[in-house]
Coordinates of C-alpha atoms (C1' of nucleotides) in Angstrom, one line a residue:
Chain A
X9 CA 0.8 96.3 65.8
X10 CA 2.0 99.8 66.6
X11 CA 1.1 102.4 64.1
X12 CA 4.4 104.1 64.9
X13 CA 6.6 101.3 63.5
X14 CA 7.0 101.3 59.7
X15 CA 5.8 98.1 58.2
X16 CA 7.8 96.0 55.8
X17 CA 7.0 96.6 52.1
X18 CA 4.3 94.4 50.7
X19 CA 5.9 91.4 48.9
X20 CA 9.2 91.6 50.7
X21 CA 10.3 89.0 53.2
X22 CA 12.5 88.8 56.2
X23 CA 14.0 85.4 55.9
X24 CA 15.2 83.9 59.1
X25 CA 16.0 80.6 60.8
X26 CA 15.5 77.3 59.0
X27 CA 14.1 79.1 56.0
X28 CA 17.3 81.2 55.8
X29 CA 19.4 78.0 56.1
X30 CA 17.5 76.5 53.2
X31 CA 18.0 79.7 51.2
X32 CA 21.8 79.6 51.8
X33 CA 21.9 75.9 51.0
X34 CA 20.4 76.6 47.6
X35 CA 22.9 79.3 46.9
X36 CA 25.9 77.3 48.1
X37 CA 24.9 74.3 46.0
X38 CA 24.4 76.5 43.0
X39 CA 27.8 78.0 43.4
X40 CA 29.4 74.6 43.7
X41 CA 27.7 73.1 40.7
X42 CA 28.3 76.2 38.6
X43 CA 32.0 75.9 39.2
X44 CA 32.0 72.3 38.1
X45 CA 30.6 73.4 34.8
X46 CA 33.1 76.3 34.6
X47 CA 30.5 79.1 34.6
X48 CA 32.2 82.4 35.5
X49 CA 30.8 84.4 38.4
X50 CA 29.5 87.9 37.5
X51 CA 28.0 90.6 39.8
X52 CA 25.5 92.9 38.2
X53 CA 23.9 96.2 39.1
X54 CA 20.5 96.0 40.8
X55 CA 19.2 98.8 38.7
X56 CA 19.7 99.9 35.1
X57 CA 18.3 102.5 32.7
X58 CA 14.7 101.7 32.1
X59 CA 15.5 101.3 28.4
X60 CA 17.6 98.2 29.1
X61 CA 14.4 96.4 30.1
X62 CA 11.8 98.2 28.0
X63 CA 13.7 97.6 24.8
X64 CA 14.4 94.0 25.5
X65 CA 10.9 93.1 26.7
X66 CA 9.0 95.3 24.3
X67 CA 7.5 98.7 25.2
X68 CA 3.9 97.8 25.2
X69 CA 3.8 94.6 27.1
X70 CA 2.0 94.4 30.5
X71 CA 5.3 93.4 32.0
X72 CA 6.9 96.7 31.1
X73 CA 3.9 99.0 31.4
X74 CA 2.8 97.9 34.9
X75 CA 5.0 95.4 36.5
X76 CA 8.4 97.1 36.8
X77 CA 9.7 99.2 39.6
X78 CA 10.7 102.3 37.7
X79 CA 11.5 105.7 39.1
X80 CA 13.3 108.9 38.1
X81 CA 16.6 109.7 39.7
X82 CA 17.6 113.2 40.7
X83 CA 18.8 113.9 37.2
X84 CA 15.5 113.1 35.8
X85 CA 16.6 109.8 34.2
X86 CA 14.2 106.9 34.3
X87 CA 15.8 103.9 36.1
X88 CA 14.3 100.5 36.9
X89 CA 15.1 97.9 39.5
X90 CA 16.0 94.8 37.6
X91 CA 13.1 92.5 37.0
X92 CA 15.4 89.8 35.5
X93 CA 19.1 89.1 35.0
X94 CA 19.2 88.5 31.3
X95 CA 18.8 92.0 29.9
X96 CA 21.4 93.5 32.2
X97 CA 23.9 90.8 31.3
X98 CA 23.2 91.3 27.7
X99 CA 23.8 95.0 28.1
X100 CA 27.1 94.3 29.8
X101 CA 28.1 91.9 27.1
X102 CA 27.7 94.8 24.6
X103 CA 29.0 97.7 26.6
X104 CA 31.9 96.0 28.4
X105 CA 33.4 94.3 25.4
X106 CA 32.7 90.8 26.7
X107 CA 32.5 89.7 23.0
X108 CA 36.2 88.9 23.3
X109 CA 35.3 86.1 25.7
X110 CA 32.6 84.5 23.6
X111 CA 31.4 81.9 24.0
X112 CA 30.9 83.2 27.5
X113 CA 29.5 81.2 30.3
X114 CA 28.4 83.3 33.3
X115 CA 26.4 82.7 36.5
X116 CA 25.0 85.0 39.2
X117 CA 22.4 85.3 41.8
X118 CA 20.6 88.0 43.7
X119 CA 17.4 90.0 44.3
X120 CA 15.0 90.9 41.5
X121 CA 11.9 93.2 41.6
X122 CA 8.5 92.9 40.0
X123 CA 5.5 94.9 40.9
X124 CA 2.8 92.3 41.2
X125 CA 0.4 90.8 43.7
X126 CA 2.2 88.5 46.1
X127 CA 1.1 84.9 46.4
X128 CA 2.7 81.6 47.2
X129 CA 6.2 81.6 45.8
X130 CA 5.8 85.0 44.2
X131 CA 7.2 88.1 45.8
X132 CA 7.9 91.7 44.8
X133 CA 11.5 91.3 45.9
X134 CA 12.5 87.8 45.1
X135 CA 15.8 86.0 44.4
X136 CA 17.0 84.0 41.6
X137 CA 20.1 82.0 40.5
X138 CA 20.9 82.5 36.9
X139 CA 23.1 80.9 34.2
X140 CA 23.7 82.1 30.7
X141 CA 25.8 81.1 27.7
X142 CA 26.4 84.0 25.3
X143 CA 27.8 83.7 21.8
X144 CA 27.2 80.0 21.4
X145 CA 24.9 79.0 18.5
X146 CA 25.3 75.3 18.9
X147 CA 22.6 73.1 20.5
X148 CA 25.4 71.7 22.8
X149 CA 25.2 74.9 24.8
X150 CA 21.5 74.3 25.4
X151 CA 22.3 70.7 26.4
X152 CA 25.0 71.7 28.8
X153 CA 22.8 74.3 30.5
X154 CA 20.0 71.7 30.9
X155 CA 22.3 69.0 32.2
X156 CA 23.7 71.5 34.8
X157 CA 20.2 72.4 35.9
X158 CA 19.4 68.7 36.2
X159 CA 22.4 68.1 38.3
X160 CA 21.6 71.1 40.5
X161 CA 18.1 69.9 41.3
X162 CA 19.5 66.4 42.1
X163 CA 22.2 67.8 44.4
X164 CA 19.5 69.9 46.1
X165 CA 17.7 66.6 46.7
X166 CA 14.5 67.9 45.1
X167 CA 14.6 66.2 41.7
X168 CA 11.8 63.7 42.6
X169 CA 8.5 65.1 41.5
X170 CA 10.1 67.7 39.2
X171 CA 9.9 67.1 35.5
X172 CA 11.7 68.8 32.6
X173 CA 9.2 70.1 30.1
X174 CA 10.8 70.9 26.7
X175 CA 9.7 72.6 23.6
X176 CA 11.0 74.3 20.5
X177 CA 9.7 77.6 19.1
X178 CA 11.7 77.1 15.9
X179 CA 13.6 79.8 14.2
X180 CA 12.1 83.2 13.4
X181 CA 10.3 82.1 10.2
X182 CA 8.8 78.9 11.7
X183 CA 7.7 80.7 14.7
X184 CA 5.9 83.4 12.7
X185 CA 4.2 80.8 10.5
X186 CA 3.0 78.9 13.5
X187 CA 1.7 82.1 15.1
X188 CA -0.3 83.0 12.0
X189 CA -1.8 79.5 11.9
X190 CA -2.8 79.7 15.5
X191 CA -4.5 83.1 15.1
X192 CA -6.5 81.7 12.1
X193 CA -7.5 78.6 14.0
X194 CA -8.7 80.4 17.1
X195 CA -10.3 83.3 15.3
X196 CA -12.7 80.8 13.7
X197 CA -14.0 79.7 17.1
X198 CA -13.5 83.0 18.9
X199 CA -17.0 83.2 20.2
X200 CA -16.6 80.0 22.1
X201 CA -13.3 80.9 23.8
X202 CA -13.1 82.3 27.3
X203 CA -13.2 86.1 27.7
X204 CA -9.5 86.1 28.6
X205 CA -8.6 84.1 25.6
X206 CA -10.6 86.3 23.2
X207 CA -8.5 89.1 24.5
X208 CA -5.3 87.1 24.2
X209 CA -6.1 86.4 20.6
X210 CA -5.1 89.9 19.7
X211 CA -2.4 90.5 22.3
X212 CA -0.6 87.2 22.8
X213 CA -2.2 84.3 20.9
X214 CA 0.4 81.7 21.9
X215 CA -0.7 82.1 25.5
X216 CA -4.1 80.6 24.7
X217 CA -2.4 77.3 24.5
X218 CA -1.7 77.1 28.2
X219 CA -5.0 78.6 29.3
X220 CA -6.5 76.9 32.4
X221 CA -10.1 77.6 31.3
X222 CA -12.0 74.4 30.2
X223 CA -13.7 76.3 27.5
X224 CA -10.4 76.9 25.8
X225 CA -9.0 73.4 26.5
X226 CA -11.6 72.0 24.1
X227 CA -9.8 73.8 21.3
X228 CA -6.2 73.8 22.4
X229 CA -5.8 70.0 22.0
X230 CA -6.6 70.3 18.3
X231 CA -4.6 73.5 17.7
X232 CA -1.9 73.7 15.1
X233 CA 1.4 72.2 16.3
X234 CA 4.8 73.9 15.9
X235 CA 6.2 70.7 14.5
X236 CA 4.3 71.3 11.3
X237 CA 5.9 74.6 10.8
X238 CA 9.6 73.9 11.7
X239 CA 12.2 74.4 9.0
X240 CA 14.7 71.6 8.4
X241 CA 17.3 73.5 10.3
X242 CA 15.0 74.1 13.3
X243 CA 14.1 70.4 13.3
X244 CA 17.7 69.5 13.2
X245 CA 18.5 71.8 16.1
X246 CA 15.8 70.4 18.3
X247 CA 16.8 66.9 17.5
X248 CA 20.4 67.6 18.6
X249 CA 19.1 69.1 21.9
X250 CA 16.9 66.1 22.7
X251 CA 19.6 63.7 21.5
X252 CA 22.1 65.4 23.8
X253 CA 19.7 65.1 26.8
X254 CA 19.1 61.4 26.1
X255 CA 22.8 60.8 25.9
X256 CA 23.3 62.5 29.2
X257 CA 20.5 60.6 30.8
X258 CA 18.4 63.6 31.5
X259 CA 14.7 62.8 31.5
X260 CA 12.4 65.2 29.7
X261 CA 8.9 65.4 28.3
X262 CA 7.7 67.2 25.2
X263 CA 5.4 70.2 26.1
X264 CA 4.0 71.5 22.9
X265 CA 2.0 74.2 24.7
X266 CA 5.1 75.6 26.4
X267 CA 5.7 79.1 24.8
X268 CA 7.4 82.3 25.4
X269 CA 5.6 85.6 24.9
X270 CA 8.6 87.6 23.7
X271 CA 9.7 87.7 20.1
X272 CA 13.4 87.3 20.7
X273 CA 13.0 83.7 21.9
X274 CA 14.0 81.1 19.4
X275 CA 14.4 77.3 19.4
X276 CA 14.6 75.8 22.8
X277 CA 12.2 76.7 25.6
X278 CA 12.1 74.7 28.8
X279 CA 10.8 74.6 32.4
X280 CA 11.4 72.3 35.3
X281 CA 7.9 71.9 36.8
X282 CA 6.5 70.5 40.1
X283 CA 3.0 70.1 41.4
X284 CA 4.1 70.7 45.0
X285 CA 4.0 74.5 44.9
X286 CA 0.4 75.3 44.3
X287 CA -0.2 77.5 41.3
X288 CA 3.4 78.5 40.9
X289 CA 4.8 75.2 39.5
X290 CA 7.8 76.4 37.6
X291 CA 10.9 75.8 39.5
X292 CA 13.5 76.7 36.9
X293 CA 12.9 78.0 33.4
X294 CA 14.7 79.4 30.4
X295 CA 15.4 79.1 26.7
X296 CA 17.3 80.4 23.8
X297 CA 17.1 84.1 23.0
X298 CA 19.0 84.6 19.8
X299 CA 17.1 87.8 19.0
X300 CA 17.9 89.8 22.2
X301 CA 21.2 91.3 21.4
X302 CA 19.9 93.0 18.3
X303 CA 16.9 94.4 20.2
X304 CA 19.5 96.1 22.5
X305 CA 21.4 97.5 19.6
X306 CA 24.3 95.0 19.6
X307 CA 25.5 92.7 16.9
X308 CA 23.4 89.5 16.4
X309 CA 24.6 87.1 19.1
X310 CA 23.1 83.7 19.8
X311 CA 22.5 83.1 23.5
X312 CA 20.7 80.7 25.9
X313 CA 20.1 80.7 29.6
X314 CA 18.0 79.9 32.5
X315 CA 17.0 81.2 35.9
X316 CA 15.4 79.7 39.0
X317 CA 13.6 81.2 42.0
X318 CA 15.6 80.7 45.2
X319 CA 12.5 80.9 47.4
X320 CA 10.8 78.2 45.4
X321 CA 13.8 75.9 45.4
X322 CA 14.1 76.6 49.2
X323 CA 10.5 75.6 49.7
X324 CA 11.1 72.3 48.0
X325 CA 14.3 71.8 50.0
X326 CA 12.3 72.3 53.2
X327 CA 13.4 73.6 56.5
X328 CA 17.1 73.1 57.2
X329 CA 18.8 73.5 60.5
X330 CA 22.3 74.8 60.9
X331 CA 25.0 72.4 61.8
X332 CA 24.9 71.2 65.3
X333 CA 26.9 73.1 67.9
X334 CA 30.1 71.2 68.7
X335 CA 30.8 72.5 72.1
X336 CA 28.8 74.5 74.7
X337 CA 30.7 76.2 77.4
X338 CA 28.9 77.0 80.6
X339 CA 30.5 79.4 83.1
X340 CA 28.7 79.1 86.4
X341 CA 30.9 81.5 88.3
X342 CA 32.3 85.0 87.8
X343 CA 35.8 83.6 88.3
X344 CA 35.5 81.3 85.3
X345 CA 34.0 83.7 82.8
X346 CA 37.4 84.6 81.3
X347 CA 38.5 81.0 81.1
X348 CA 35.2 80.2 79.3
X349 CA 35.7 82.9 76.7
X350 CA 39.3 81.8 76.1
X351 CA 38.2 78.2 75.7
X352 CA 35.6 79.3 73.2
X353 CA 38.1 81.2 71.1
X354 CA 40.6 78.3 71.1
X355 CA 38.0 75.8 69.9
X356 CA 36.8 78.1 67.1
X357 CA 40.4 78.6 66.0
X358 CA 40.7 74.9 65.7
X359 CA 37.5 74.7 63.6
X360 CA 35.1 73.6 66.2
X361 CA 32.0 75.7 66.7
X362 CA 31.4 76.9 70.3
X363 CA 29.1 79.1 72.3
X364 CA 29.6 80.5 75.8
X365 CA 26.9 80.9 78.4
X366 CA 28.0 83.4 81.0
X367 CA 25.0 85.6 81.4
X368 CA 21.7 85.3 83.4
X369 CA 21.0 83.2 86.4
X370 CA 24.0 80.9 86.8
X371 CA 21.9 77.9 87.7
X372 CA 19.9 78.1 84.5
X373 CA 22.8 78.5 82.1
X374 CA 23.3 74.8 81.9
X375 CA 19.7 74.2 80.9
X376 CA 19.9 76.9 78.3
X377 CA 23.1 75.5 76.9
X378 CA 21.6 72.1 76.7
X379 CA 18.6 73.3 74.8
X380 CA 20.9 74.2 71.9
X381 CA 21.5 70.5 71.6
X382 CA 25.3 70.7 71.6
X383 CA 27.4 67.6 71.1
X384 CA 29.5 68.4 74.1
X385 CA 29.1 70.6 77.2
X386 CA 32.0 72.0 79.2
X387 CA 31.0 73.2 82.7
X388 CA 33.2 75.6 84.5
X389 CA 32.3 76.4 88.1
X390 CA 34.1 77.2 91.3
X391 CA 35.2 73.6 91.5
X392 CA 37.0 74.1 88.2
X393 CA 39.2 76.6 90.0
X394 CA 39.4 75.1 93.5
X395 CA 39.7 71.5 92.5
X396 CA 41.2 72.0 89.1
X397 CA 38.7 70.0 87.1
X398 CA 36.4 70.7 84.3
X399 CA 33.3 68.7 83.9
X400 CA 32.8 67.6 80.3
X401 CA 29.6 66.1 79.3
X402 CA 28.5 64.3 76.3
X403 CA 25.0 65.1 75.4
X404 CA 22.6 62.6 74.0
X405 CA 21.0 63.6 70.8
X406 CA 17.4 64.5 71.4
X407 CA 16.3 63.0 68.1
X408 CA 18.5 60.0 67.7
X409 CA 19.5 59.2 71.2
X410 CA 23.0 58.7 70.0
X411 CA 26.1 59.8 71.9
X412 CA 28.6 62.1 70.3
X413 CA 31.5 60.5 68.7
X414 CA 34.8 59.9 70.3
X415 CA 36.6 61.9 67.7
X416 CA 35.0 65.1 68.7
X417 CA 35.9 64.4 72.4
X418 CA 39.5 63.8 71.4
X419 CA 39.7 67.0 69.4
X420 CA 38.4 68.9 72.4
X421 CA 41.0 67.2 74.7
X422 CA 43.7 68.2 72.3
X423 CA 42.5 71.7 72.3
X424 CA 42.5 71.8 76.1
X425 CA 46.0 70.4 76.1
X426 CA 47.2 73.0 73.5
X427 CA 46.1 75.8 75.8
X428 CA 48.8 74.9 78.2
X429 CA 46.6 76.1 81.0
X430 CA 46.8 72.7 82.4
X431 CA 49.7 70.4 83.2
X432 CA 49.6 66.6 83.1
X433 CA 46.2 66.1 81.7
X434 CA 44.5 63.0 83.1
X435 CA 41.4 62.5 81.1
X436 CA 39.2 59.7 82.4
X437 CA 36.5 58.6 80.0
X438 CA 33.6 56.7 81.5
X439 CA 31.4 54.8 79.1
X440 CA 28.0 56.1 79.4
X441 CA 26.2 59.3 79.3
X442 CA 28.7 61.5 80.8
X443 CA 32.4 61.8 80.8
X444 CA 34.5 63.8 83.1
X445 CA 37.9 65.1 82.3
X446 CA 40.2 66.1 85.1
X447 CA 42.8 68.7 84.5
X448 CA 45.3 70.2 86.8
X449 CA 45.2 73.9 86.3
X450 CA 48.5 75.7 86.4
X451 CA 48.7 78.1 89.2
Chain B
rG9 C1' -6.5 95.3 38.3
rC10 C1' -10.3 91.2 40.1
rG11 C1' -11.9 87.4 43.8
rA12 C1' -12.1 84.3 48.3
rC13 C1' -10.5 83.6 53.2
rC14 C1' -8.2 85.6 57.5
rG15 C1' -6.3 89.7 61.3
rU16 C1' -7.1 88.1 69.7
rA17 C1' -0.1 88.5 74.3
rG18 C1' 6.9 88.1 71.3
rC19 C1' 5.1 83.1 68.6
rU20 C1' 1.0 79.3 67.7
rC21 C1' -3.9 79.6 68.7
rA22 C1' -8.9 79.1 72.0
rG23 C1' -12.9 82.4 73.1
rC24 C1' -20.1 78.5 72.5
rU25 C1' -26.1 81.6 69.0
rG26 C1' -23.0 89.5 71.4
rG27 C1' -23.6 89.2 78.3
rU28 C1' -19.7 90.5 84.2
rU29 C1' -12.1 91.9 85.7
rA30 C1' -10.1 88.4 77.6
rG31 C1' -7.6 82.6 78.2
rA32 C1' -3.9 78.4 77.1
rG33 C1' 0.7 76.4 75.3
rC34 C1' 5.5 77.9 74.0
rG35 C1' 9.0 81.9 74.8
rC36 C1' 10.9 85.7 78.4
rC37 C1' 12.0 87.2 83.7
rG38 C1' 12.2 85.5 88.8
rG39 C1' 12.0 81.5 92.4
rU40 C1' 11.8 76.2 94.4
rU41 C1' 13.9 71.2 94.5
rU42 C1' 20.8 73.1 98.8
rG43 C1' 21.3 70.4 93.9
rU44 C1' 27.0 67.5 88.6
rG45 C1' 22.2 68.8 86.0
rG46 C1' 18.3 68.4 80.0
rU47 C1' 12.1 66.9 80.6
rA48 C1' 9.4 68.9 87.3
rC49 C1' 6.8 72.6 90.4
rC50 C1' 5.5 77.9 91.8
rG51 C1' 5.2 83.0 90.6
rG52 C1' 5.6 87.4 87.3
rA53 C1' 5.7 90.7 83.2
rG54 C1' 3.2 91.2 78.6
rG55 C1' -3.0 92.6 75.0
rU56 C1' -6.3 100.2 73.0
rC57 C1' -8.9 91.8 70.7
rG58 C1' -5.2 95.6 63.2
rG59 C1' -7.5 100.8 62.8
rG60 C1' -12.0 104.0 62.3
rG61 C1' -17.3 104.5 62.2
rG62 C1' -22.1 102.2 63.1
rU63 C1' -26.1 98.9 65.4
rU64 C1' -27.2 97.6 70.7
rC65 C1' -28.6 98.3 77.6
rG66 C1' -24.0 95.8 76.3
rA67 C1' -19.4 94.1 70.7
rA68 C1' -13.3 90.2 70.3
rC69 C1' -18.1 88.3 68.3
rC70 C1' -23.1 91.8 64.0
rC71 C1' -22.9 95.9 59.7
rC72 C1' -19.9 99.5 56.7
rC73 C1' -15.1 101.7 55.5
rU74 C1' -9.9 101.3 55.8
rC75 C1' -5.0 99.0 56.5
rG76 C1' -2.4 94.4 56.6
rG77 C1' -1.8 89.0 55.6
rU78 C1' -2.7 84.4 52.9
rC79 C1' -4.3 81.8 48.6
rG80 C1' -6.1 82.1 43.6
rC81 C1' -7.3 84.8 38.7
rC82 C1' -4.9 88.2 35.2
rC83 C1' 0.3 88.4 34.0
rC84 C1' 4.6 85.6 34.2
rA85 C1' 10.5 88.6 31.5

RNA sequence: GCGACCGUAGCUCAGCUGGUUAGAGCGCCGGUUUGUGGUACCGGAGGUCGGGGGUUCGAACCCCCUCGGUCGCCCCA
């Protein structure tokens, strides 16, 4: 490690190779699915005035006070790198007149920033996909969002081992009554709770419910349930969400301890969870945030949404390799370099991927090309000029032992023909490992 | 903010209870098989053993500090 070279910032990542392919696969799949559900793409600023986040999240929370990347710009204004998408989208909804499109379905993805200690699946710059429905008070919006998330996970091929945990926080009144009951309940046994939970009792009592400490679990099982505090309307809302999921065939389990710390969350809260990512098990999470718009100074507007970490989804997807190279072109002589480059271009213009080897020791170019595991290798050497032939080799797949398909070979032959560099093509195809095409090169 | 573990060539790692010029595989560069061909063989370049201090006749190995990484706690919008 040279001390001269600046190091990457802690918690940032340089994503490359199969990991980057997995990342791209997640984004591509999200884009495809989001279009199926007619969510409109939006691009949002990476930073906002700090107030956008501090007012939506609450000034005093840990989140705002120590986990945001905030700084002053040259005009002395406090700005913050976005720690989430929702607040910025809500701000745009108010300031850009998006009310006229309500109910508005939007989707985006990109980097987010949180100042926290990195660990598995948690980074300081991380990336999320995000979907929101703004201006829809109906439970059908919640259902549609969840069904879309379910389809996304299935199309990513990672639905096995991922379960949808679902809860309701009720409306504002039910939520407050439940919270009061929880405080009363835990205060009575305060001395027996873990130190962390004694602290949480004052700051964030709902969080005691998902404490990992065995001392707390003794009490959490018997703690008051939200169901006992739900208004008729809130019960009805939740029933419509669960009914919609059942009708759509989306499996879910009730998670009474699933809570949200922030006050603007109402009704539905959900997380898709796996046990395959260590301590960071939530793969996709969201809920209904009917109280947010008012917190930002806008008109009361119901809304619901979710977000998912691309890195975590990519980890579940596993390493992905780019599509196999269609055609490798090996130029083994100076005189064939230009021909090799021309061939490469022509193949790409016809939609076939190609790569040209014309550098380094001529004798090793073939070996290097073959290591890329191409479907087909074209070899150009002095013979290609003097005897007017090009050797074309089909390469056996290293993993499956299969030969490339005839269709690709045909497309390459057509490409060679279309170049009109040759007259009277006489391809001879031998069955077996190699095939050789003989072309007469025009003088 | 707290804790545990880790830090040796570009990459993955070995290096026994501290003992002579620090090793392997892969990768890279060059060469051999005078060859129509993938896996073989030979050679080469490349390391202030994260950094600093200490103990010792002697430290990659022990101690302290520091920087960095990994995982977990807190937090999780």
